[in-house]
């Protein structure tokens, strides 16, 4: 399979079952942000003490969500869906990791160990992906709310995992001091 097709040279790109759309379409903003988030997580996986299987699971779920976003047409031949229990799994992992962390009483600055800093960056990209999905859902009501919920929870997961990574590395969270 060739990596290039030349079909996008006119400023359009194809979706699963929806034909071609302009590359500035909201669906491609959402897909691009999900792809960037997945790449950030790939980088995180190279820097973390957090089990890599958790990162790989999230990366696979993001690919599933991307396939869902690219296939939200009514044609069932092209329909992909993120697993319905993915958000609940994130919540369980958040609760488990958070139980071993000190309670936050102030805002913290992104950073700390290299792994935690990369997770904080991924969290910021995740928030952008969430905004893109919300915009797409408003324009295309057939886009399921489940994906928005998942990405919203994923940003919480990334925040907690960054704090967990700092703790595992013996690095304290940096509390924001108002200037």
PDB file of N, CA and C in Angstrom, residues 72-144:
ATOM      1  N   UNK A  72     -18.852   8.441  11.473  1.00  0.00           N
ATOM      2  CA  UNK A  72     -20.113   8.683  12.167  1.00  0.00           C
ATOM      3  C   UNK A  72     -21.325   8.701  11.242  1.00  0.00           C
ATOM      4  N   UNK A  73     -21.150   8.303   9.996  1.00  0.00           N
ATOM      5  CA  UNK A  73     -22.293   8.232   9.085  1.00  0.00           C
ATOM      6  C   UNK A  73     -23.252   7.139   9.540  1.00  0.00           C
ATOM      7  N   UNK A  74     -24.436   7.157   9.006  1.00  0.00           N
ATOM      8  CA  UNK A  74     -25.460   6.180   9.387  1.00  0.00           C
ATOM      9  C   UNK A  74     -25.226   4.815   8.753  1.00  0.00           C
ATOM     10  N   UNK A  75     -24.327   4.727   7.810  1.00  0.00           N
ATOM     11  CA  UNK A  75     -24.080   3.466   7.116  1.00  0.00           C
ATOM     12  C   UNK A  75     -23.343   2.504   8.040  1.00  0.00           C
ATOM     13  N   UNK A  76     -23.996   1.442   8.512  1.00  0.00           N
ATOM     14  CA  UNK A  76     -23.366   0.539   9.482  1.00  0.00           C
ATOM     15  C   UNK A  76     -22.132  -0.186   8.961  1.00  0.00           C
ATOM     16  N   UNK A  77     -21.952  -0.236   7.640  1.00  0.00           N
ATOM     17  CA  UNK A  77     -20.751  -0.883   7.107  1.00  0.00           C
ATOM     18  C   UNK A  77     -19.491  -0.147   7.518  1.00  0.00           C
ATOM     19  N   UNK A  78     -19.614   1.141   7.822  1.00  0.00           N
ATOM     20  CA  UNK A  78     -18.449   1.965   8.115  1.00  0.00           C
ATOM     21  C   UNK A  78     -18.366   2.384   9.579  1.00  0.00           C
ATOM     22  N   UNK A  79     -19.262   1.884  10.409  1.00  0.00           N
ATOM     23  CA  UNK A  79     -19.349   2.376  11.782  1.00  0.00           C
ATOM     24  C   UNK A  79     -18.351   1.686  12.705  1.00  0.00           C
ATOM     25  N   UNK A  80     -17.570   2.481  13.408  1.00  0.00           N
ATOM     26  CA  UNK A  80     -16.688   2.021  14.479  1.00  0.00           C
ATOM     27  C   UNK A  80     -17.151   2.718  15.745  1.00  0.00           C
ATOM     28  N   UNK A  81     -16.956   2.091  16.900  1.00  0.00           N
ATOM     29  CA  UNK A  81     -17.320   2.741  18.153  1.00  0.00           C
ATOM     30  C   UNK A  81     -16.275   2.458  19.214  1.00  0.00           C
ATOM     31  N   UNK A  82     -15.984   3.484  19.998  1.00  0.00           N
ATOM     32  CA  UNK A  82     -15.157   3.339  21.186  1.00  0.00           C
ATOM     33  C   UNK A  82     -15.891   2.425  22.156  1.00  0.00           C
ATOM     34  N   UNK A  83     -15.171   1.535  22.823  1.00  0.00           N
ATOM     35  CA  UNK A  83     -15.797   0.618  23.782  1.00  0.00           C
ATOM     36  C   UNK A  83     -16.556   1.404  24.847  1.00  0.00           C
ATOM     37  N   UNK A  84     -17.745   0.941  25.176  1.00  0.00           N
ATOM     38  CA  UNK A  84     -18.611   1.677  26.101  1.00  0.00           C
ATOM     39  C   UNK A  84     -18.049   1.744  27.512  1.00  0.00           C
ATOM     40  N   UNK A  85     -17.174   0.818  27.873  1.00  0.00           N
ATOM     41  CA  UNK A  85     -16.640   0.803  29.243  1.00  0.00           C
ATOM     42  C   UNK A  85     -15.298   1.528  29.374  1.00  0.00           C
ATOM     43  N   UNK A  86     -14.830   2.163  28.314  1.00  0.00           N
ATOM     44  CA  UNK A  86     -13.513   2.812  28.347  1.00  0.00           C
ATOM     45  C   UNK A  86     -13.469   3.956  29.356  1.00  0.00           C
ATOM     46  N   UNK A  87     -14.524   4.746  29.434  1.00  0.00           N
ATOM     47  CA  UNK A  87     -14.552   5.870  30.376  1.00  0.00           C
ATOM     48  C   UNK A  87     -14.555   5.366  31.813  1.00  0.00           C
ATOM     49  N   UNK A  88     -15.308   4.318  32.068  1.00  0.00           N
ATOM     50  CA  UNK A  88     -15.358   3.751  33.420  1.00  0.00           C
ATOM     51  C   UNK A  88     -14.001   3.185  33.834  1.00  0.00           C
ATOM     52  N   UNK A  89     -13.264   2.599  32.884  1.00  0.00           N
ATOM     53  CA  UNK A  89     -11.928   2.098  33.199  1.00  0.00           C
ATOM     54  C   UNK A  89     -11.015   3.251  33.601  1.00  0.00           C
ATOM     55  N   UNK A  90     -11.083   4.353  32.860  1.00  0.00           N
ATOM     56  CA  UNK A  90     -10.281   5.524  33.227  1.00  0.00           C
ATOM     57  C   UNK A  90     -10.629   5.991  34.639  1.00  0.00           C
ATOM     58  N   UNK A  91     -11.912   6.018  34.961  1.00  0.00           N
ATOM     59  CA  UNK A  91     -12.334   6.456  36.295  1.00  0.00           C
ATOM     60  C   UNK A  91     -11.764   5.548  37.380  1.00  0.00           C
ATOM     61  N   UNK A  92     -11.785   4.246  37.146  1.00  0.00           N
ATOM     62  CA  UNK A  92     -11.214   3.305  38.131  1.00  0.00           C
ATOM     63  C   UNK A  92      -9.720   3.557  38.312  1.00  0.00           C
ATOM     64  N   UNK A  93      -9.010   3.765  37.205  1.00  0.00           N
ATOM     65  CA  UNK A  93      -7.564   4.011  37.292  1.00  0.00           C
ATOM     66  C   UNK A  93      -7.264   5.353  37.956  1.00  0.00           C
ATOM     67  N   UNK A  94      -8.101   6.348  37.713  1.00  0.00           N
ATOM     68  CA  UNK A  94      -7.940   7.642  38.392  1.00  0.00           C
ATOM     69  C   UNK A  94      -8.093   7.451  39.892  1.00  0.00           C
ATOM     70  N   UNK A  95      -9.161   6.778  40.296  1.00  0.00           N
ATOM     71  CA  UNK A  95      -9.426   6.573  41.728  1.00  0.00           C
ATOM     72  C   UNK A  95      -8.292   5.814  42.397  1.00  0.00           C
ATOM     73  N   UNK A  96      -7.799   4.782  41.723  1.00  0.00           N
ATOM     74  CA  UNK A  96      -6.713   3.975  42.287  1.00  0.00           C
ATOM     75  C   UNK A  96      -5.434   4.802  42.441  1.00  0.00           C
ATOM     76  N   UNK A  97      -5.049   5.526  41.405  1.00  0.00           N
ATOM     77  CA  UNK A  97      -3.812   6.318  41.466  1.00  0.00           C
ATOM     78  C   UNK A  97      -3.948   7.474  42.450  1.00  0.00           C
ATOM     79  N   UNK A  98      -5.121   8.086  42.480  1.00  0.00           N
ATOM     80  CA  UNK A  98      -5.323   9.252  43.338  1.00  0.00           C
ATOM     81  C   UNK A  98      -5.321   8.883  44.818  1.00  0.00           C
ATOM     82  N   UNK A  99      -5.692   7.645  45.116  1.00  0.00           N
ATOM     83  CA  UNK A  99      -5.736   7.227  46.527  1.00  0.00           C
ATOM     84  C   UNK A  99      -4.354   7.248  47.173  1.00  0.00           C
ATOM     85  N   UNK A 100      -3.299   7.169  46.388  1.00  0.00           N
ATOM     86  CA  UNK A 100      -1.941   7.195  46.920  1.00  0.00           C
ATOM     87  C   UNK A 100      -1.275   8.555  46.842  1.00  0.00           C
ATOM     88  N   UNK A 101      -2.040   9.578  46.478  1.00  0.00           N
ATOM     89  CA  UNK A 101      -1.472  10.922  46.320  1.00  0.00           C
ATOM     90  C   UNK A 101      -1.963  11.855  47.423  1.00  0.00           C
ATOM     91  N   UNK A 102      -1.143  12.840  47.784  1.00  0.00           N
ATOM     92  CA  UNK A 102      -1.617  13.832  48.749  1.00  0.00           C
ATOM     93  C   UNK A 102      -2.777  14.636  48.155  1.00  0.00           C
ATOM     94  N   UNK A 103      -3.703  15.019  49.007  1.00  0.00           N
ATOM     95  CA  UNK A 103      -4.840  15.821  48.569  1.00  0.00           C
ATOM     96  C   UNK A 103      -4.363  17.193  48.102  1.00  0.00           C
ATOM     97  N   UNK A 104      -4.884  17.630  46.973  1.00  0.00           N
ATOM     98  CA  UNK A 104      -4.528  18.954  46.464  1.00  0.00           C
ATOM     99  C   UNK A 104      -5.302  20.026  47.225  1.00  0.00           C
ATOM    100  N   UNK A 105      -4.590  21.058  47.634  1.00  0.00           N
ATOM    101  CA  UNK A 105      -5.222  22.195  48.301  1.00  0.00           C
ATOM    102  C   UNK A 105      -4.956  23.488  47.541  1.00  0.00           C
ATOM    103  N   UNK A 106      -4.231  23.394  46.443  1.00  0.00           N
ATOM    104  CA  UNK A 106      -3.896  24.554  45.622  1.00  0.00           C
ATOM    105  C   UNK A 106      -3.651  24.080  44.195  1.00  0.00           C
ATOM    106  N   UNK A 107      -3.608  25.015  43.268  1.00  0.00           N
ATOM    107  CA  UNK A 107      -3.253  24.680  41.892  1.00  0.00           C
ATOM    108  C   UNK A 107      -1.784  24.294  41.838  1.00  0.00           C
ATOM    109  N   UNK A 108      -1.468  23.383  40.909  1.00  0.00           N
ATOM    110  CA  UNK A 108      -0.067  23.021  40.705  1.00  0.00           C
ATOM    111  C   UNK A 108       0.340  23.402  39.289  1.00  0.00           C
ATOM    112  N   UNK A 109       1.632  23.643  39.130  1.00  0.00           N
ATOM    113  CA  UNK A 109       2.175  23.974  37.818  1.00  0.00           C
ATOM    114  C   UNK A 109       2.523  22.692  37.068  1.00  0.00           C
ATOM    115  N   UNK A 110       2.289  22.658  35.761  1.00  0.00           N
ATOM    116  CA  UNK A 110       2.707  21.496  34.986  1.00  0.00           C
ATOM    117  C   UNK A 110       4.224  21.361  35.041  1.00  0.00           C
ATOM    118  N   UNK A 111       4.708  20.163  35.223  1.00  0.00           N
ATOM    119  CA  UNK A 111       6.151  19.938  35.245  1.00  0.00           C
ATOM    120  C   UNK A 111       6.529  18.858  36.218  1.00  0.00           C
ATOM    121  N   UNK A 112       7.732  18.984  36.747  1.00  0.00           N
ATOM    122  CA  UNK A 112       8.272  17.969  37.642  1.00  0.00           C
ATOM    123  C   UNK A 112       9.249  17.102  36.887  1.00  0.00           C
ATOM    124  N   UNK A 113       9.046  15.812  36.959  1.00  0.00           N
ATOM    125  CA  UNK A 113       9.916  14.875  36.250  1.00  0.00           C
ATOM    126  C   UNK A 113       9.643  14.960  34.746  1.00  0.00           C
ATOM    127  N   UNK A 114      10.583  14.470  33.922  1.00  0.00           N
ATOM    128  CA  UNK A 114      10.340  14.501  32.473  1.00  0.00           C
ATOM    129  C   UNK A 114       9.051  13.772  32.069  1.00  0.00           C
ATOM    130  N   UNK A 115       8.792  12.631  32.688  1.00  0.00           N
ATOM    131  CA  UNK A 115       7.571  11.898  32.363  1.00  0.00           C
ATOM    132  C   UNK A 115       6.318  12.661  32.739  1.00  0.00           C
ATOM    133  N   UNK A 116       6.320  13.258  33.929  1.00  0.00           N
ATOM    134  CA  UNK A 116       5.157  14.034  34.377  1.00  0.00           C
ATOM    135  C   UNK A 116       4.945  15.250  33.483  1.00  0.00           C
ATOM    136  N   UNK A 117       6.028  15.916  33.122  1.00  0.00           N
ATOM    137  CA  UNK A 117       5.903  17.086  32.243  1.00  0.00           C
ATOM    138  C   UNK A 117       5.294  16.682  30.901  1.00  0.00           C
ATOM    139  N   UNK A 118       5.685  15.526  30.383  1.00  0.00           N
ATOM    140  CA  UNK A 118       5.127  15.076  29.104  1.00  0.00           C
ATOM    141  C   UNK A 118       3.649  14.718  29.253  1.00  0.00           C
ATOM    142  N   UNK A 119       3.261  14.170  30.400  1.00  0.00           N
ATOM    143  CA  UNK A 119       1.845  13.879  30.649  1.00  0.00           C
ATOM    144  C   UNK A 119       1.031  15.169  30.754  1.00  0.00           C
ATOM    145  N   UNK A 120       1.600  16.188  31.386  1.00  0.00           N
ATOM    146  CA  UNK A 120       0.901  17.474  31.458  1.00  0.00           C
ATOM    147  C   UNK A 120       0.717  18.073  30.060  1.00  0.00           C
ATOM    148  N   UNK A 121       1.731  17.960  29.214  1.00  0.00           N
ATOM    149  CA  UNK A 121       1.599  18.448  27.842  1.00  0.00           C
ATOM    150  C   UNK A 121       0.506  17.668  27.108  1.00  0.00           C
ATOM    151  N   UNK A 122       0.499  16.355  27.277  1.00  0.00           N
ATOM    152  CA  UNK A 122      -0.540  15.529  26.659  1.00  0.00           C
ATOM    153  C   UNK A 122      -1.922  15.943  27.169  1.00  0.00           C
ATOM    154  N   UNK A 123      -2.018  16.306  28.435  1.00  0.00           N
ATOM    155  CA  UNK A 123      -3.294  16.753  29.006  1.00  0.00           C
ATOM    156  C   UNK A 123      -3.782  18.015  28.299  1.00  0.00           C
ATOM    157  N   UNK A 124      -2.878  18.954  28.039  1.00  0.00           N
ATOM    158  CA  UNK A 124      -3.268  20.186  27.344  1.00  0.00           C
ATOM    159  C   UNK A 124      -3.740  19.881  25.918  1.00  0.00           C
ATOM    160  N   UNK A 125      -3.052  18.982  25.239  1.00  0.00           N
ATOM    161  CA  UNK A 125      -3.471  18.569  23.895  1.00  0.00           C
ATOM    162  C   UNK A 125      -4.822  17.862  23.972  1.00  0.00           C
ATOM    163  N   UNK A 126      -5.018  17.077  25.018  1.00  0.00           N
ATOM    164  CA  UNK A 126      -6.281  16.368  25.224  1.00  0.00           C
ATOM    165  C   UNK A 126      -7.438  17.354  25.367  1.00  0.00           C
ATOM    166  N   UNK A 127      -7.215  18.432  26.097  1.00  0.00           N
ATOM    167  CA  UNK A 127      -8.258  19.455  26.260  1.00  0.00           C
ATOM    168  C   UNK A 127      -8.613  20.087  24.908  1.00  0.00           C
ATOM    169  N   UNK A 128      -7.614  20.284  24.058  1.00  0.00           N
ATOM    170  CA  UNK A 128      -7.894  20.819  22.722  1.00  0.00           C
ATOM    171  C   UNK A 128      -8.703  19.815  21.909  1.00  0.00           C
ATOM    172  N   UNK A 129      -8.332  18.543  22.002  1.00  0.00           N
ATOM    173  CA  UNK A 129      -9.085  17.508  21.289  1.00  0.00           C
ATOM    174  C   UNK A 129     -10.534  17.477  21.769  1.00  0.00           C
ATOM    175  N   UNK A 130     -10.720  17.665  23.059  1.00  0.00           N
ATOM    176  CA  UNK A 130     -12.082  17.702  23.599  1.00  0.00           C
ATOM    177  C   UNK A 130     -12.874  18.868  22.993  1.00  0.00           C
ATOM    178  N   UNK A 131     -12.263  20.037  22.923  1.00  0.00           N
ATOM    179  CA  UNK A 131     -12.953  21.188  22.325  1.00  0.00           C
ATOM    180  C   UNK A 131     -13.297  20.918  20.856  1.00  0.00           C
ATOM    181  N   UNK A 132     -12.403  20.264  20.143  1.00  0.00           N
ATOM    182  CA  UNK A 132     -12.670  19.929  18.738  1.00  0.00           C
ATOM    183  C   UNK A 132     -13.828  18.949  18.614  1.00  0.00           C
ATOM    184  N   UNK A 133     -13.865  17.961  19.499  1.00  0.00           N
ATOM    185  CA  UNK A 133     -14.964  16.989  19.472  1.00  0.00           C
ATOM    186  C   UNK A 133     -16.297  17.642  19.811  1.00  0.00           C
ATOM    187  N   UNK A 134     -16.290  18.546  20.782  1.00  0.00           N
ATOM    188  CA  UNK A 134     -17.526  19.252  21.147  1.00  0.00           C
ATOM    189  C   UNK A 134     -18.020  20.084  19.962  1.00  0.00           C
ATOM    190  N   UNK A 135     -17.121  20.801  19.303  1.00  0.00           N
ATOM    191  CA  UNK A 135     -17.506  21.601  18.132  1.00  0.00           C
ATOM    192  C   UNK A 135     -18.073  20.705  17.034  1.00  0.00           C
ATOM    193  N   UNK A 136     -17.432  19.566  16.795  1.00  0.00           N
ATOM    194  CA  UNK A 136     -17.918  18.628  15.784  1.00  0.00           C
ATOM    195  C   UNK A 136     -19.290  18.089  16.164  1.00  0.00           C
ATOM    196  N   UNK A 137     -19.469  17.750  17.422  1.00  0.00           N
ATOM    197  CA  UNK A 137     -20.759  17.204  17.876  1.00  0.00           C
ATOM    198  C   UNK A 137     -21.865  18.240  17.721  1.00  0.00           C
ATOM    199  N   UNK A 138     -21.568  19.500  17.970  1.00  0.00           N
ATOM    200  CA  UNK A 138     -22.582  20.544  17.776  1.00  0.00           C
ATOM    201  C   UNK A 138     -22.959  20.677  16.304  1.00  0.00           C
ATOM    202  N   UNK A 139     -21.997  20.505  15.423  1.00  0.00           N
ATOM    203  CA  UNK A 139     -22.257  20.604  13.983  1.00  0.00           C
ATOM    204  C   UNK A 139     -22.861  19.322  13.420  1.00  0.00           C
ATOM    205  N   UNK A 140     -22.503  18.196  14.007  1.00  0.00           N
ATOM    206  CA  UNK A 140     -22.937  16.878  13.518  1.00  0.00           C
ATOM    207  C   UNK A 140     -23.520  16.102  14.696  1.00  0.00           C
ATOM    208  N   UNK A 141     -24.801  16.266  14.994  1.00  0.00           N
ATOM    209  CA  UNK A 141     -25.388  15.642  16.193  1.00  0.00           C
ATOM    210  C   UNK A 141     -25.300  14.119  16.232  1.00  0.00           C
ATOM    211  N   UNK A 142     -24.992  13.482  15.100  1.00  0.00           N
ATOM    212  CA  UNK A 142     -24.864  12.023  15.122  1.00  0.00           C
ATOM    213  C   UNK A 142     -23.563  11.561  15.766  1.00  0.00           C
ATOM    214  N   UNK A 143     -22.632  12.484  16.010  1.00  0.00           N
ATOM    215  CA  UNK A 143     -21.402  12.126  16.728  1.00  0.00           C
ATOM    216  C   UNK A 143     -21.791  11.823  18.172  1.00  0.00           C
ATOM    217  N   UNK A 144     -21.405  10.658  18.655  1.00  0.00           N
ATOM    218  CA  UNK A 144     -21.835  10.215  19.989  1.00  0.00           C
ATOM    219  C   UNK A 144     -21.173  11.020  21.104  1.00  0.00           C
TER     220      UNK A 144
END
